[in-house]
Coordinates of C-alpha atoms in Angstrom, one line a residue:
M1 CA 0.0 0.0 0.0
K2 CA 2.8 2.4 0.9
N3 CA 4.7 1.6 -2.4
S4 CA 1.6 2.3 -4.5
T5 CA 0.9 5.6 -2.6
L6 CA 4.5 6.7 -3.1
S7 CA 4.4 5.8 -6.8
F8 CA 1.2 7.8 -7.2
V9 CA 2.8 10.8 -5.6
V10 CA 5.8 10.6 -7.8
L11 CA 3.7 10.2 -10.9
L12 CA 1.5 13.2 -9.9
A13 CA 4.5 15.4 -9.3
F14 CA 5.9 14.5 -12.7
M15 CA 2.6 15.3 -14.4
L16 CA 2.3 18.6 -12.7
S17 CA 5.9 19.5 -13.7
L18 CA 5.2 18.9 -17.4
P19 CA 3.3 22.2 -18.1
V20 CA 6.0 24.2 -16.3
F21 CA 8.8 22.8 -18.5
A22 CA 6.6 23.3 -21.6
Q23 CA 6.0 26.9 -20.7
T24 CA 9.7 27.5 -20.0
D25 CA 10.7 26.0 -23.4
N26 CA 8.1 28.0 -25.3
E27 CA 8.7 31.3 -23.6
P28 CA 11.4 33.7 -24.9
E29 CA 14.1 34.5 -22.4
A30 CA 15.0 38.1 -23.0
L31 CA 18.0 39.8 -21.6
G32 CA 16.3 43.2 -21.8
L33 CA 19.4 44.5 -23.6
P34 CA 20.2 45.3 -27.3
G35 CA 22.1 42.0 -27.6
D36 CA 18.7 40.2 -27.7
N37 CA 18.6 41.2 -31.4
L38 CA 21.8 39.3 -32.3
N39 CA 21.7 35.6 -31.3
L40 CA 25.3 34.6 -30.5
Y41 CA 24.3 30.9 -30.7
A42 CA 23.4 31.5 -34.4
V43 CA 26.5 33.6 -35.0
L44 CA 28.7 30.8 -33.7
E45 CA 27.0 28.3 -35.9
V46 CA 27.5 30.4 -39.0
F47 CA 31.1 30.9 -38.0
Q48 CA 31.5 27.1 -37.8
K49 CA 30.2 26.6 -41.3
S50 CA 32.0 29.4 -43.0
K51 CA 35.2 28.9 -45.0
T52 CA 36.6 32.4 -44.7
L53 CA 36.0 35.5 -42.6
E54 CA 34.7 37.3 -45.6
E55 CA 32.1 34.6 -46.2
F56 CA 31.3 34.8 -42.5
E57 CA 30.7 38.5 -42.6
K58 CA 28.4 38.2 -45.6
A59 CA 26.4 35.3 -44.0
I60 CA 25.6 37.1 -40.7
N61 CA 24.4 40.2 -42.7
D62 CA 22.2 38.2 -45.0
K63 CA 18.5 39.0 -44.5
E64 CA 17.5 35.4 -45.3
S65 CA 19.6 34.1 -42.4
N66 CA 17.4 36.0 -39.9
I67 CA 20.4 36.5 -37.7
N68 CA 21.1 40.3 -37.7
N69 CA 18.3 42.3 -36.1
L70 CA 20.4 45.0 -34.6
D71 CA 19.5 48.7 -34.7
L72 CA 22.0 50.4 -32.5
D73 CA 21.8 53.8 -34.0
N74 CA 18.0 53.7 -33.5
D75 CA 17.1 54.8 -37.1
K76 CA 14.6 52.0 -37.7
N77 CA 17.0 50.2 -40.0
I78 CA 19.2 47.2 -39.5
D79 CA 22.9 48.0 -38.9
Y80 CA 25.7 46.4 -41.0
I81 CA 28.0 44.2 -38.9
E82 CA 31.7 44.6 -39.8
V83 CA 34.2 41.8 -39.1
V84 CA 37.8 42.7 -38.1
S85 CA 40.4 40.1 -37.1
E86 CA 43.6 40.4 -35.1
K87 CA 46.3 37.8 -34.7
D88 CA 48.9 37.3 -32.0
G89 CA 50.8 34.0 -32.5
D90 CA 48.3 31.2 -32.2
S91 CA 45.6 33.4 -30.9
H92 CA 43.0 35.1 -33.1
S93 CA 40.4 37.7 -32.1
I94 CA 37.6 38.2 -34.6
V95 CA 35.7 41.3 -33.7
L96 CA 32.1 42.1 -34.7
K97 CA 31.4 45.8 -34.7
V98 CA 28.8 48.4 -35.9
A99 CA 29.5 51.9 -37.2
I100 CA 27.0 54.1 -35.2
N101 CA 27.9 57.2 -37.1
N102 CA 31.0 58.7 -38.9
K103 CA 32.8 59.1 -35.6
E104 CA 31.6 56.2 -33.3
N105 CA 31.9 52.4 -33.5
Q106 CA 30.4 49.9 -31.1
D107 CA 31.8 46.4 -30.6
V108 CA 29.0 43.7 -30.6
A109 CA 31.0 40.6 -29.8
V110 CA 34.4 39.0 -30.2
I111 CA 35.3 35.4 -31.2
E112 CA 38.4 34.2 -29.5
V113 CA 40.2 31.3 -31.3
E114 CA 43.3 29.9 -29.6
K115 CA 45.5 26.9 -30.1
N116 CA 46.9 25.8 -26.7
K117 CA 50.1 23.9 -25.9
Q118 CA 48.3 20.6 -26.3
N119 CA 47.6 21.6 -29.9
K120 CA 43.9 21.8 -29.2
V121 CA 41.8 24.7 -30.6
I122 CA 39.4 26.5 -28.3
V123 CA 36.7 28.8 -29.6
Q124 CA 34.5 31.2 -27.7
I125 CA 32.2 34.1 -28.6
I126 CA 31.9 36.8 -25.9
G127 CA 29.2 39.3 -26.1
D128 CA 30.0 43.0 -25.4
E129 CA 29.0 44.0 -21.9
E130 CA 27.2 47.1 -23.2
L131 CA 24.9 44.9 -25.3
Y132 CA 24.7 41.5 -23.4
G133 CA 25.7 42.3 -19.8
K134 CA 28.7 40.8 -18.0
D135 CA 30.1 37.3 -18.8
Y136 CA 27.8 36.4 -21.7
I137 CA 29.9 33.7 -23.3
I138 CA 28.9 31.0 -25.8
E139 CA 31.1 28.0 -26.7
P140 CA 30.7 24.7 -28.5
T141 CA 30.1 21.5 -26.6
E142 CA 32.4 18.7 -27.5
T143 CA 30.2 16.0 -26.0
E144 CA 27.4 13.9 -27.3
T145 CA 23.9 15.0 -26.7
L146 CA 21.4 13.3 -24.5
S147 CA 19.5 12.1 -27.6
G148 CA 22.5 10.3 -29.0
T149 CA 23.1 12.7 -31.9
V150 CA 26.0 15.0 -32.3
N151 CA 26.6 18.4 -33.9
P152 CA 27.1 17.7 -37.6
G153 CA 30.0 20.1 -37.5
Y154 CA 32.0 17.9 -35.2
K155 CA 31.6 14.6 -37.1
S156 CA 34.9 13.4 -38.5
N157 CA 36.6 10.0 -39.1
E158 CA 39.9 11.4 -40.4
T159 CA 42.9 13.0 -38.8
V160 CA 42.9 16.8 -39.2
I161 CA 46.1 18.4 -40.3
V162 CA 46.6 22.1 -39.6
N163 CA 49.9 23.8 -40.4
N164 CA 51.5 20.4 -41.0
N165 CA 50.9 19.5 -37.4
T166 CA 48.8 16.5 -36.7
T167 CA 46.0 17.1 -34.2
N168 CA 44.6 14.5 -32.0
N169 CA 41.0 13.5 -32.5
Y170 CA 38.6 14.2 -29.6
S171 CA 36.3 11.2 -29.8
T172 CA 33.5 9.8 -27.8
T173 CA 31.4 6.7 -28.3
N174 CA 27.6 6.5 -28.1
N175 CA 25.0 4.0 -29.1
N176 CA 25.5 4.9 -32.8
A177 CA 29.4 4.7 -32.5
S178 CA 29.7 8.3 -33.8
N179 CA 33.1 10.1 -33.6
V180 CA 33.3 13.7 -32.5
S181 CA 36.3 15.7 -33.6
S182 CA 37.5 18.9 -32.0
V183 CA 36.8 22.4 -33.5
S184 CA 40.0 22.1 -35.4
A185 CA 37.9 20.5 -38.2
W186 CA 35.9 23.6 -38.7
P187 CA 36.6 25.1 -42.2
V188 CA 37.1 28.6 -40.8
V189 CA 39.5 27.3 -38.2
L190 CA 41.5 25.4 -40.8
F191 CA 41.7 28.7 -42.7
L192 CA 42.8 30.7 -39.7
F193 CA 45.8 28.4 -39.0
S194 CA 46.7 27.8 -42.7
P195 CA 49.8 29.4 -44.2
V196 CA 47.7 31.4 -46.7
Y197 CA 45.8 33.2 -44.0
V198 CA 46.1 37.0 -44.0
V199 CA 44.5 39.2 -41.3
Y200 CA 41.1 40.2 -42.4
R201 CA 39.6 43.7 -42.0
S202 CA 36.2 44.5 -43.4
P203 CA 36.6 47.0 -46.3
W204 CA 33.2 48.6 -45.4
Y205 CA 32.5 51.4 -43.0
W206 CA 30.0 54.1 -42.2
G207 CA 28.1 55.1 -45.4
Y208 CA 30.0 52.7 -47.6
Y209 CA 28.6 49.2 -47.8
P210 CA 28.6 46.3 -50.4
S211 CA 26.2 46.4 -53.3
Y212 CA 24.2 43.4 -52.0
W213 CA 23.5 45.1 -48.7
R214 CA 20.0 46.5 -48.4
P215 CA 19.0 47.4 -44.8
W216 CA 15.6 46.4 -43.6
A217 CA 13.3 47.3 -40.7
P218 CA 13.9 45.3 -37.5
I219 CA 11.3 42.9 -36.3
Y220 CA 9.9 42.5 -32.8
Y221 CA 11.7 40.3 -30.4
Y222 CA 8.9 37.7 -30.2
N223 CA 9.2 37.1 -34.0
Y224 CA 13.0 37.1 -33.9
W225 CA 13.1 34.6 -31.0
G226 CA 10.9 32.3 -33.1
F227 CA 13.7 31.9 -35.6
H228 CA 16.2 30.9 -32.9
N229 CA 14.4 29.1 -30.1
H230 CA 15.8 25.7 -31.2
Y231 CA 19.3 26.8 -30.1
Y232 CA 18.1 26.8 -26.5
R233 CA 17.0 23.1 -26.7
N234 CA 20.0 21.5 -28.2
H235 CA 23.4 20.7 -26.7
Y236 CA 25.7 21.8 -29.6
Y237 CA 26.5 25.0 -27.8
H238 CA 26.2 26.1 -24.2
R239 CA 26.7 29.2 -22.2
T240 CA 29.6 29.7 -19.7
V241 CA 31.1 32.5 -17.6
I242 CA 34.7 31.3 -17.9
V243 CA 37.0 33.0 -20.4
R244 CA 39.4 30.4 -21.8
N245 CA 42.1 32.8 -22.8
P246 CA 41.9 35.6 -20.2
G247 CA 45.2 37.2 -21.2
R248 CA 44.2 37.7 -24.8
Y249 CA 40.7 38.8 -23.9
S250 CA 42.0 41.3 -21.4
Y251 CA 44.2 42.9 -24.1
Y252 CA 41.2 43.1 -26.5
N253 CA 38.9 44.5 -23.7
S254 CA 41.3 47.4 -23.1
R255 CA 41.0 48.4 -26.8
R256 CA 37.4 47.7 -27.5
N257 CA 35.1 50.2 -29.2
S258 CA 32.3 51.7 -27.1
S259 CA 29.8 54.2 -28.3
I260 CA 28.4 57.0 -26.1
L261 CA 25.3 57.2 -28.3
V262 CA 24.6 53.4 -27.7
R263 CA 25.0 53.9 -24.0
Q264 CA 22.6 56.8 -24.0
N265 CA 20.0 55.0 -26.0
R266 CA 20.2 52.0 -23.7
N267 CA 19.9 54.1 -20.5
N268 CA 17.0 56.1 -22.0
G269 CA 15.2 52.9 -22.9
N270 CA 15.2 53.6 -26.7
Y271 CA 15.8 49.9 -27.5
K272 CA 12.7 48.7 -25.6
G273 CA 10.5 49.2 -28.6
T274 CA 11.7 45.9 -30.0
Y275 CA 9.8 44.1 -27.3
N276 CA 6.5 45.6 -28.4
G277 CA 5.8 46.8 -24.9
R278 CA 5.7 43.2 -23.6
D279 CA 7.7 41.4 -21.0
Y280 CA 8.2 37.8 -22.0
K281 CA 9.5 36.6 -18.7
R282 CA 6.3 37.7 -17.0
P283 CA 3.5 38.1 -19.6
V284 CA 0.9 40.7 -18.8
S285 CA -2.7 40.1 -19.8
P286 CA -3.6 42.3 -22.9
V287 CA -7.0 43.1 -21.3
V288 CA -5.5 45.3 -18.5
R289 CA -3.6 47.8 -20.6
P290 CA -6.3 49.1 -22.9
I291 CA -8.5 50.2 -20.0
S292 CA -6.3 53.0 -18.7
P293 CA -6.0 54.9 -22.0
T294 CA -9.7 54.8 -22.6
T295 CA -10.7 56.2 -19.2
R296 CA -8.3 59.1 -19.2
P297 CA -9.6 61.0 -22.2
A298 CA -13.2 60.5 -21.0
V299 CA -12.5 62.3 -17.7
R300 CA -10.4 65.2 -18.9
P301 CA -12.9 66.8 -21.3
V302 CA -15.4 67.3 -18.5
R303 CA -13.4 70.2 -17.0
P304 CA -13.6 72.6 -19.9
V305 CA -17.5 72.7 -19.6
N306 CA -17.2 75.1 -16.6
K307 CA -15.1 77.6 -18.5
P308 CA -17.9 79.2 -20.6
S309 CA -19.7 80.4 -17.4
R310 CA -17.2 83.3 -16.9
P311 CA -18.0 85.3 -20.1
N312 CA -21.8 84.8 -19.6
T313 CA -21.8 87.1 -16.5
P314 CA -20.7 90.6 -17.7
T315 CA -22.6 92.5 -15.0
R316 CA -19.8 95.0 -14.1
P317 CA -19.3 96.4 -17.6
V318 CA -23.0 96.9 -18.2
T319 CA -23.9 98.8 -15.0
R320 CA -21.0 101.2 -15.0
P321 CA -21.7 103.0 -18.3
I322 CA -25.4 103.4 -17.4
T323 CA -25.0 105.2 -14.0
R324 CA -22.2 107.6 -14.9
P325 CA -23.9 109.6 -17.7
D326 CA -26.8 110.6 -15.2
A327 CA -24.5 112.8 -13.1
P328 CA -23.4 115.3 -15.7
T329 CA -26.9 116.0 -16.9
T330 CA -28.0 117.6 -13.5
R331 CA -25.0 119.9 -13.2
P332 CA -25.5 122.1 -16.3
I333 CA -29.3 122.6 -15.5
T334 CA -29.1 124.2 -12.0
R335 CA -26.0 126.3 -12.2
P336 CA -27.0 128.5 -15.2
A337 CA -30.5 129.3 -13.7
T338 CA -29.2 131.1 -10.6
R339 CA -26.2 133.0 -11.9
P340 CA -28.0 135.4 -14.5
S341 CA -29.7 137.4 -11.8
M342 CA -26.5 139.1 -10.6
P343 CA -26.3 141.7 -13.5
T344 CA -29.5 143.5 -12.3
A345 CA -27.9 144.6 -9.0
R346 CA -25.1 146.3 -10.9
A347 CA -27.7 148.4 -12.8
T348 CA -29.3 149.9 -9.7
R349 CA -25.9 150.9 -8.2
Q350 CA -25.1 153.0 -11.3
A351 CA -28.3 155.1 -11.0
M352 CA -27.6 156.4 -7.4
P353 CA -24.8 158.8 -8.1
S354 CA -26.9 160.8 -10.5
R355 CA -29.3 161.9 -7.6
T356 CA -26.6 163.3 -5.3
R357 CA -25.0 165.6 -7.9
N358 CA -28.2 167.5 -8.7

């Protein structure tokens, strides 16, 4: 009886947890930062498949790939991502940057490729802190997935030769007996460590872009996430907070490009429009928000109704001109009636001297 009860409780707990996991998998996980509009998982996959850095730059800027959704200058058009590489011995730094204007550039991410002393190649893509926050790092996973399948980019049954140095195969065995090679087998990695490699710097800059480039309007984050949600359910790449080559990254970080305009746009919330006013971590019911804008205009127009009462009561201007004209009419009537009698007294006084002289 106890065993059956315990089994029932475990089964019930498992069934209740299923909707939670389903909601988590289907719900976008936004950073709330501009980096949400450039999926570094997808960028790393394109890097893995590219043969050269020029091909890599063209691929991430292709509209059909649905990778680039950045609008850092906030002009309602997608920004062109330039690729610039640097080399220091067996370490490569491939920088992705955007020209904000003719004076400012903003680094988006950097891909660090290093061959260590064991002749193993390590690849990481590190998002810029202004766009992704601190320690946003994506790297490939060199292990088999839980489903028994591996990343097609890792499959290899041959020894890889880079710069005439034989690299050791990194292999694992699963139920299908598939071999998984290190990232040394990536075409772009073979190119970086080949004798024919020359440091690449994008020939394009602010106002001067390739003829195939036609900027388009950015899409909302919900639609953008729909193109890339599968990256969060596979095990080809994973996120970490450990920088594999801290010395090289520290050198790059001291020389990175940072735009004041991007920082101001981020602090002022100018990039929030890409989320369409919605928070995907805690969705808000769409019924609540339309209520407040409809009630506000209904209350405010009531106040102007009391204003017309003031011009309708002009009592003071009407009474004042009526009473004042009455006063001057009485004064000219009384004063002239009494004053004309005075000349008669003067006439009698003149007649008296004539009597005394005779």
